[in-house]
């Protein structure tokens, strides 16, 4: 093991300015610096006529790009090859890397560490605190010899590739599982009779009387079938003339303003004791005919979302409101209860699989950052 010297970035970077005058007849690529040190991407390609500020800086591939305001939130990274000659405004700083002593990929890994981010945050503590080029050049970096940097980069890149492969594998497994669900659902509803929601899962309203001294925790519904979430409680005084309705686990829930966007969910056991406003539509599945899980899957399918959209007239956003009577009139496929329950068991298996994948993803996502922190905080590299 060998300790690494700590040097200021001024020893290995040089601030570079190169402004051009935008030509209205030309096309220009513009950069977008992602927050949390997630890199530099293409923002857009636009005509020079659409760029208001005619003095712009030209980027070069491999340079270190820092956003003046967003640096404190991780707004920095290397300019990728595909953005060579892209332009950025004067609110960004470009730094050439002395490749005789610093591997750009090494800097790319280092700038993703907590150790580096803390240096940036220390000089950008307020919301609008701007980072200056001199600040960047004053940040420090552990600097082993170039061959050692390259060895470390190769190991870190290999680890990053393995984490990408794990993520890709999990994605593929989940796509296959979702495809299987869709096939099984198609088989389940083939030739199934249609019955109106009013018959199989009627509206239920459990209006809550309001005590001015009481507390009423609300429930929210995420769009795109992402389930429920908990809102802060309202005091009785905050409720005012607003009507609240008690929600019970197992209820099939619709947000009347965002159902067209997939804000459809089933209340979970942990949602007990929560309330919804008049904008919640709460339905109770008739246990002799159907299940909430089967209905939820149907309404989030293409056919179900089409019917929800048709029952939610109006423009975008809050102007599209799902009507109670129209929802109750929607006809849904009703295979036998046994068929529905078999499909629900498959849904539960897929949900369990995804929950396991979530834990794997969290551990996988933490692997590279943890490795970076260990390597750069100790200032040593192990040789095999």
mmCIF file of N, CA and C in Angstrom, residues 149-209:
data_model
loop_
_atom_site.group_PDB
_atom_site.id
_atom_site.type_symbol
_atom_site.label_atom_id
_atom_site.label_comp_id
_atom_site.label_asym_id
_atom_site.label_seq_id
_atom_site.Cartn_x
_atom_site.Cartn_y
_atom_site.Cartn_z
ATOM 1 N N UNK A 149 -3.513 5.425 -11.333
ATOM 2 C CA UNK A 149 -4.854 5.934 -11.633
ATOM 3 C C UNK A 149 -5.546 5.047 -12.661
ATOM 4 N N UNK A 150 -4.803 4.699 -13.712
ATOM 5 C CA UNK A 150 -5.383 3.911 -14.791
ATOM 6 C C UNK A 150 -5.769 2.512 -14.332
ATOM 7 N N UNK A 151 -4.968 1.940 -13.439
ATOM 8 C CA UNK A 151 -5.303 0.639 -12.879
ATOM 9 C C UNK A 151 -6.593 0.724 -12.066
ATOM 10 N N UNK A 152 -6.683 1.765 -11.254
ATOM 11 C CA UNK A 152 -7.873 1.956 -10.429
ATOM 12 C C UNK A 152 -9.102 2.186 -11.304
ATOM 13 N N UNK A 153 -8.954 3.001 -12.334
ATOM 14 C CA UNK A 153 -10.073 3.287 -13.233
ATOM 15 C C UNK A 153 -10.566 2.000 -13.888
ATOM 16 N N UNK A 154 -9.654 1.151 -14.325
ATOM 17 C CA UNK A 154 -10.040 -0.113 -14.962
ATOM 18 C C UNK A 154 -10.865 -0.962 -14.005
ATOM 19 N N UNK A 155 -10.461 -0.997 -12.730
ATOM 20 C CA UNK A 155 -11.197 -1.780 -11.743
ATOM 21 C C UNK A 155 -12.577 -1.176 -11.476
ATOM 22 N N UNK A 156 -12.623 0.146 -11.345
ATOM 23 C CA UNK A 156 -13.897 0.805 -11.090
ATOM 24 C C UNK A 156 -14.833 0.687 -12.283
ATOM 25 N N UNK A 157 -14.293 0.799 -13.491
ATOM 26 C CA UNK A 157 -15.116 0.646 -14.687
ATOM 27 C C UNK A 157 -15.677 -0.771 -14.784
ATOM 28 N N UNK A 158 -14.861 -1.758 -14.426
ATOM 29 C CA UNK A 158 -15.325 -3.147 -14.455
ATOM 30 C C UNK A 158 -16.452 -3.354 -13.449
ATOM 31 N N UNK A 159 -16.298 -2.746 -12.255
ATOM 32 C CA UNK A 159 -17.343 -2.849 -11.243
ATOM 33 C C UNK A 159 -18.618 -2.160 -11.712
ATOM 34 N N UNK A 160 -18.474 -0.995 -12.327
ATOM 35 C CA UNK A 160 -19.640 -0.269 -12.842
ATOM 36 C C UNK A 160 -20.358 -1.084 -13.910
ATOM 37 N N UNK A 161 -19.589 -1.767 -14.755
ATOM 38 C CA UNK A 161 -20.194 -2.591 -15.807
ATOM 39 C C UNK A 161 -20.964 -3.764 -15.202
ATOM 40 N N UNK A 162 -20.420 -4.345 -14.148
ATOM 41 C CA UNK A 162 -21.124 -5.446 -13.486
ATOM 42 C C UNK A 162 -22.445 -4.969 -12.879
ATOM 43 N N UNK A 163 -22.438 -3.784 -12.283
ATOM 44 C CA UNK A 163 -23.690 -3.273 -11.715
ATOM 45 C C UNK A 163 -24.699 -2.983 -12.813
ATOM 46 N N UNK A 164 -24.237 -2.511 -13.964
ATOM 47 C CA UNK A 164 -25.150 -2.285 -15.093
ATOM 48 C C UNK A 164 -25.737 -3.603 -15.591
ATOM 49 N N UNK A 165 -24.919 -4.637 -15.620
ATOM 50 C CA UNK A 165 -25.396 -5.944 -16.073
ATOM 51 C C UNK A 165 -26.457 -6.501 -15.121
ATOM 52 N N UNK A 166 -26.229 -6.318 -13.815
ATOM 53 C CA UNK A 166 -27.217 -6.778 -12.837
ATOM 54 C C UNK A 166 -28.542 -6.044 -13.047
ATOM 55 N N UNK A 167 -28.461 -4.723 -13.226
ATOM 56 C CA UNK A 167 -29.667 -3.924 -13.435
ATOM 57 C C UNK A 167 -30.389 -4.360 -14.710
ATOM 58 N N UNK A 168 -29.639 -4.589 -15.775
ATOM 59 C CA UNK A 168 -30.242 -5.017 -17.039
ATOM 60 C C UNK A 168 -30.913 -6.377 -16.889
ATOM 61 N N UNK A 169 -30.287 -7.276 -16.129
ATOM 62 C CA UNK A 169 -30.873 -8.600 -15.912
ATOM 63 C C UNK A 169 -32.189 -8.494 -15.149
ATOM 64 N N UNK A 170 -32.207 -7.674 -14.092
ATOM 65 C CA UNK A 170 -33.435 -7.500 -13.320
ATOM 66 C C UNK A 170 -34.534 -6.906 -14.186
ATOM 67 N N UNK A 171 -34.185 -5.925 -15.013
ATOM 68 C CA UNK A 171 -35.169 -5.317 -15.918
ATOM 69 C C UNK A 171 -35.753 -6.359 -16.863
ATOM 70 N N UNK A 172 -34.893 -7.217 -17.410
ATOM 71 C CA UNK A 172 -35.345 -8.232 -18.363
ATOM 72 C C UNK A 172 -36.287 -9.229 -17.685
ATOM 73 N N UNK A 173 -35.936 -9.652 -16.464
ATOM 74 C CA UNK A 173 -36.786 -10.589 -15.730
ATOM 75 C C UNK A 173 -38.158 -9.965 -15.464
ATOM 76 N N UNK A 174 -38.174 -8.689 -15.086
ATOM 77 C CA UNK A 174 -39.448 -8.030 -14.796
ATOM 78 C C UNK A 174 -40.273 -7.820 -16.055
ATOM 79 N N UNK A 175 -39.628 -7.528 -17.165
ATOM 80 C CA UNK A 175 -40.380 -7.409 -18.426
ATOM 81 C C UNK A 175 -41.033 -8.738 -18.775
ATOM 82 N N UNK A 176 -40.286 -9.838 -18.588
ATOM 83 C CA UNK A 176 -40.852 -11.160 -18.875
ATOM 84 C C UNK A 176 -42.030 -11.454 -17.949
ATOM 85 N N UNK A 177 -41.892 -11.076 -16.674
ATOM 86 C CA UNK A 177 -42.967 -11.311 -15.708
ATOM 87 C C UNK A 177 -44.214 -10.505 -16.077
ATOM 88 N N UNK A 178 -44.021 -9.246 -16.472
ATOM 89 C CA UNK A 178 -45.156 -8.412 -16.876
ATOM 90 C C UNK A 178 -45.808 -8.959 -18.144
ATOM 91 N N UNK A 179 -44.990 -9.463 -19.051
ATOM 92 C CA UNK A 179 -45.533 -10.045 -20.281
ATOM 93 C C UNK A 179 -46.363 -11.289 -19.962
ATOM 94 N N UNK A 180 -45.865 -12.111 -19.035
ATOM 95 C CA UNK A 180 -46.618 -13.299 -18.623
ATOM 96 C C UNK A 180 -47.949 -12.896 -18.003
ATOM 97 N N UNK A 181 -47.932 -11.873 -17.136
ATOM 98 C CA UNK A 181 -49.177 -11.387 -16.556
ATOM 99 C C UNK A 181 -50.174 -10.963 -17.633
ATOM 100 N N UNK A 182 -49.673 -10.214 -18.606
ATOM 101 C CA UNK A 182 -50.559 -9.727 -19.671
ATOM 102 C C UNK A 182 -51.168 -10.890 -20.443
ATOM 103 N N UNK A 183 -50.382 -11.933 -20.719
ATOM 104 C CA UNK A 183 -50.897 -13.092 -21.442
ATOM 105 C C UNK A 183 -51.942 -13.830 -20.609
ATOM 106 N N UNK A 184 -51.644 -14.015 -19.328
ATOM 107 C CA UNK A 184 -52.590 -14.712 -18.458
ATOM 108 C C UNK A 184 -53.879 -13.914 -18.293
ATOM 109 N N UNK A 185 -53.756 -12.589 -18.240
ATOM 110 C CA UNK A 185 -54.957 -11.758 -18.122
ATOM 111 C C UNK A 185 -55.787 -11.842 -19.396
ATOM 112 N N UNK A 186 -55.104 -11.813 -20.529
ATOM 113 C CA UNK A 186 -55.825 -11.939 -21.810
ATOM 114 C C UNK A 186 -56.597 -13.254 -21.855
ATOM 115 N N UNK A 187 -55.937 -14.322 -21.415
ATOM 116 C CA UNK A 187 -56.623 -15.626 -21.407
ATOM 117 C C UNK A 187 -57.801 -15.619 -20.439
ATOM 118 N N UNK A 188 -57.608 -14.931 -19.281
ATOM 119 C CA UNK A 188 -58.649 -14.931 -18.253
ATOM 120 C C UNK A 188 -59.916 -14.230 -18.715
ATOM 121 N N UNK A 189 -59.768 -13.157 -19.487
ATOM 122 C CA UNK A 189 -60.964 -12.367 -19.844
ATOM 123 C C UNK A 189 -61.532 -12.743 -21.207
ATOM 124 N N UNK A 190 -60.865 -13.652 -21.928
ATOM 125 C CA UNK A 190 -61.389 -14.074 -23.224
ATOM 126 C C UNK A 190 -62.778 -14.685 -23.039
ATOM 127 N N UNK A 191 -63.747 -14.124 -23.746
ATOM 128 C CA UNK A 191 -65.149 -14.589 -23.714
ATOM 129 C C UNK A 191 -65.819 -14.374 -22.360
ATOM 130 N N UNK A 192 -65.171 -13.604 -21.454
ATOM 131 C CA UNK A 192 -65.804 -13.344 -20.163
ATOM 132 C C UNK A 192 -66.939 -12.336 -20.339
ATOM 133 N N UNK A 193 -68.044 -12.500 -19.596
ATOM 134 C CA UNK A 193 -69.141 -11.528 -19.700
ATOM 135 C C UNK A 193 -68.724 -10.174 -19.137
ATOM 136 N N UNK A 194 -69.394 -9.119 -19.595
ATOM 137 C CA UNK A 194 -69.147 -7.768 -19.097
ATOM 138 C C UNK A 194 -70.252 -7.398 -18.119
ATOM 139 N N UNK A 195 -69.832 -6.783 -16.994
ATOM 140 C CA UNK A 195 -70.813 -6.357 -16.005
ATOM 141 C C UNK A 195 -70.428 -4.954 -15.539
ATOM 142 N N UNK A 196 -71.399 -4.105 -15.235
ATOM 143 C CA UNK A 196 -71.095 -2.721 -14.851
ATOM 144 C C UNK A 196 -70.464 -2.649 -13.466
ATOM 145 N N UNK A 197 -69.627 -1.623 -13.286
ATOM 146 C CA UNK A 197 -68.975 -1.401 -11.991
ATOM 147 C C UNK A 197 -70.004 -1.252 -10.870
ATOM 148 N N UNK A 198 -71.136 -0.631 -11.141
ATOM 149 C CA UNK A 198 -72.155 -0.442 -10.118
ATOM 150 C C UNK A 198 -72.601 -1.766 -9.528
ATOM 151 N N UNK A 199 -72.479 -2.827 -10.306
ATOM 152 C CA UNK A 199 -72.915 -4.147 -9.852
ATOM 153 C C UNK A 199 -71.795 -4.906 -9.145
ATOM 154 N N UNK A 200 -70.564 -4.805 -9.681
ATOM 155 C CA UNK A 200 -69.484 -5.645 -9.155
ATOM 156 C C UNK A 200 -68.611 -4.945 -8.114
ATOM 157 N N UNK A 201 -68.536 -3.618 -8.159
ATOM 158 C CA UNK A 201 -67.708 -2.871 -7.210
ATOM 159 C C UNK A 201 -68.315 -1.486 -7.007
ATOM 160 N N UNK A 202 -69.413 -1.409 -6.290
ATOM 161 C CA UNK A 202 -70.140 -0.142 -6.160
ATOM 162 C C UNK A 202 -69.380 0.891 -5.325
ATOM 163 N N UNK A 203 -69.790 2.121 -5.500
ATOM 164 C CA UNK A 203 -69.240 3.242 -4.751
ATOM 165 C C UNK A 203 -69.592 3.093 -3.272
ATOM 166 N N UNK A 204 -68.642 3.418 -2.405
ATOM 167 C CA UNK A 204 -68.918 3.430 -0.967
ATOM 168 C C UNK A 204 -68.381 4.739 -0.402
ATOM 169 N N UNK A 205 -69.204 5.407 0.409
ATOM 170 C CA UNK A 205 -68.804 6.668 1.023
ATOM 171 C C UNK A 205 -68.955 6.539 2.531
ATOM 172 N N UNK A 206 -67.874 6.749 3.272
ATOM 173 C CA UNK A 206 -67.922 6.695 4.734
ATOM 174 C C UNK A 206 -67.567 8.086 5.253
ATOM 175 N N UNK A 207 -68.516 8.980 5.201
ATOM 176 C CA UNK A 207 -68.235 10.375 5.574
ATOM 177 C C UNK A 207 -67.873 10.475 7.050
ATOM 178 N N UNK A 208 -66.836 11.262 7.325
ATOM 179 C CA UNK A 208 -66.313 11.419 8.674
ATOM 180 C C UNK A 208 -66.806 12.736 9.266
ATOM 181 N N UNK A 209 -67.387 12.664 10.464
ATOM 182 C CA UNK A 209 -67.730 13.909 11.159
ATOM 183 C C UNK A 209 -66.442 14.546 11.673
#
